[in-house]
Amino acid sequence: MSISFPLRASSAILALTIASRVIAGDIVVVMGPSATAMTRDQIANIYLGRSTVLKPVDLPESSAVRAAFYKKVTNRDADQIKTVWSRLTFTGQGQPPKVLPDAAAIKKVLAADPKAIGYIEKSEVDATVKIVLTVD
């Protein structure tokens, strides 16, 4: 008898509960300081591999901000996102976003690369990045 399924289900429920506590408007999509505003559809296309104009970066899979971002912007959960990127990688059509450990690392990459795009909590925004979309 295996207990791994109940533990995985419990972990998933806990992650969704934490993600649901991220209040609307707390997550923002950011780029370097010279960026311009973008639409939700443009952001979704970037994070679903449909557009390769910009280089998306991600927070770790365990991040509640990541779970909330994908649910609100792409209407997909973590497993669906993995499936999308697995298919794109397998067919040679793309590589998943680079995963960075935290908002500080994301801001550092965005400040150095005008083609990079990421998402962080609004409270983490400073002069090194510009908000291109507020996720609500």
Coordinates of C-alpha atoms in Angstrom, one line a residue:
M1 CA 0.0 0.0 0.0
S2 CA 1.4 3.3 -1.1
I3 CA 0.9 6.6 0.7
S4 CA 2.5 8.7 -1.9
F5 CA -0.7 9.6 -3.7
P6 CA -2.4 11.0 -0.6
L7 CA 0.7 12.9 0.3
R8 CA 1.0 14.4 -3.3
A9 CA -2.7 15.2 -3.2
S10 CA -2.3 16.9 0.2
S11 CA 0.7 18.8 -1.1
A12 CA -1.2 20.0 -4.2
I13 CA -4.2 21.1 -2.0
L14 CA -1.9 23.0 0.3
A15 CA -0.2 24.7 -2.6
L16 CA -3.5 25.7 -4.1
T17 CA -4.7 27.0 -0.8
I18 CA -1.6 29.1 -0.4
A19 CA -1.8 30.3 -4.0
S20 CA -5.5 31.3 -3.5
R21 CA -4.4 33.5 -0.6
V22 CA -2.3 35.7 -3.0
I23 CA -4.6 38.6 -3.2
A24 CA -5.5 39.9 -6.7
G25 CA -3.2 42.7 -7.7
D26 CA -0.3 41.3 -5.6
I27 CA 1.4 39.8 -8.7
V28 CA 2.8 41.9 -11.4
V29 CA 4.6 41.1 -14.7
V30 CA 7.8 43.1 -15.0
M31 CA 10.6 43.9 -17.4
G32 CA 13.5 46.3 -17.5
P33 CA 12.9 50.0 -16.9
S34 CA 12.4 50.9 -20.6
A35 CA 9.6 48.4 -21.2
T36 CA 6.0 49.3 -22.3
A37 CA 2.7 47.9 -21.1
M38 CA 1.5 44.5 -22.4
T39 CA -1.8 42.7 -22.5
R40 CA -2.7 39.5 -20.6
D41 CA -2.9 37.6 -23.9
Q42 CA 0.6 38.7 -24.9
I43 CA 1.9 37.5 -21.5
A44 CA 0.0 34.2 -21.8
N45 CA 1.4 33.6 -25.3
I46 CA 5.0 34.2 -24.0
Y47 CA 4.6 31.8 -21.0
L48 CA 2.8 29.2 -23.2
G49 CA 5.6 29.2 -25.7
R50 CA 3.5 30.7 -28.5
S51 CA 5.7 33.8 -28.8
T52 CA 9.4 33.8 -28.7
V53 CA 10.0 37.5 -28.9
L54 CA 10.8 37.7 -25.2
K55 CA 12.7 35.4 -22.8
P56 CA 10.4 34.5 -19.9
V57 CA 11.8 33.6 -16.4
D58 CA 9.9 31.6 -13.8
L59 CA 9.8 31.3 -10.0
P60 CA 10.3 27.7 -8.6
E61 CA 7.5 25.2 -9.0
S62 CA 6.9 25.3 -5.2
S63 CA 6.1 29.1 -5.3
A64 CA 2.6 30.1 -4.5
V65 CA 3.1 33.2 -6.7
R66 CA 4.0 31.0 -9.6
A67 CA 0.8 28.9 -9.2
A68 CA -1.4 32.0 -8.9
F69 CA 0.4 33.7 -11.9
Y70 CA -0.2 30.7 -14.2
K71 CA -3.8 30.2 -13.1
K72 CA -4.7 33.9 -13.5
V73 CA -2.8 34.6 -16.7
T74 CA -3.0 31.3 -18.7
N75 CA -6.0 29.6 -16.9
R76 CA -3.8 26.5 -16.5
D77 CA -2.5 24.7 -13.4
A78 CA 1.1 23.4 -12.9
D79 CA 0.5 20.0 -14.5
Q80 CA -1.0 21.6 -17.6
I81 CA 2.0 24.0 -17.9
K82 CA 4.4 21.0 -17.6
T83 CA 2.5 19.3 -20.4
V84 CA 2.7 22.3 -22.7
W85 CA 6.4 22.7 -22.2
S86 CA 7.1 19.0 -22.4
R87 CA 5.4 18.9 -25.8
L88 CA 7.2 22.0 -27.1
T89 CA 10.6 20.7 -25.8
F90 CA 10.0 17.2 -27.3
T91 CA 9.1 18.7 -30.7
G92 CA 12.0 21.1 -30.7
Q93 CA 9.7 24.1 -30.7
G94 CA 10.9 25.7 -27.5
Q95 CA 12.5 25.5 -24.1
P96 CA 10.7 26.3 -20.8
P97 CA 11.3 29.5 -19.0
K98 CA 14.5 29.6 -16.9
V99 CA 13.7 29.1 -13.3
L100 CA 15.2 31.5 -10.8
P101 CA 15.1 31.2 -7.0
D102 CA 13.4 34.4 -6.0
A103 CA 12.3 38.0 -7.0
A104 CA 15.8 39.4 -6.4
A105 CA 17.2 37.0 -9.0
I106 CA 14.5 37.8 -11.4
K107 CA 15.0 41.6 -11.0
K108 CA 18.8 41.1 -11.6
V109 CA 18.2 39.2 -14.9
L110 CA 15.5 41.7 -16.1
A111 CA 17.8 44.7 -15.4
A112 CA 20.6 43.1 -17.4
D113 CA 18.5 41.8 -20.4
P114 CA 15.8 44.0 -22.1
K115 CA 14.3 40.9 -23.7
A116 CA 13.7 39.1 -20.4
I117 CA 10.3 39.1 -18.7
G118 CA 9.2 37.8 -15.3
Y119 CA 6.6 38.1 -12.6
I120 CA 7.0 38.9 -8.9
E121 CA 4.9 40.2 -6.0
K122 CA 4.1 43.8 -6.3
S123 CA 5.8 44.5 -3.0
E124 CA 9.1 43.4 -4.6
V125 CA 9.0 46.1 -7.3
D126 CA 11.8 48.7 -7.3
A127 CA 13.4 51.1 -9.7
T128 CA 15.3 48.3 -11.5
V129 CA 12.1 46.9 -13.1
K130 CA 8.9 48.3 -14.7
I131 CA 5.4 46.8 -14.3
V132 CA 4.0 45.9 -17.7
L133 CA 0.9 44.1 -16.4
T134 CA -0.8 43.9 -13.0
V135 CA -2.4 40.4 -12.6
D136 CA -5.8 40.5 -11.2

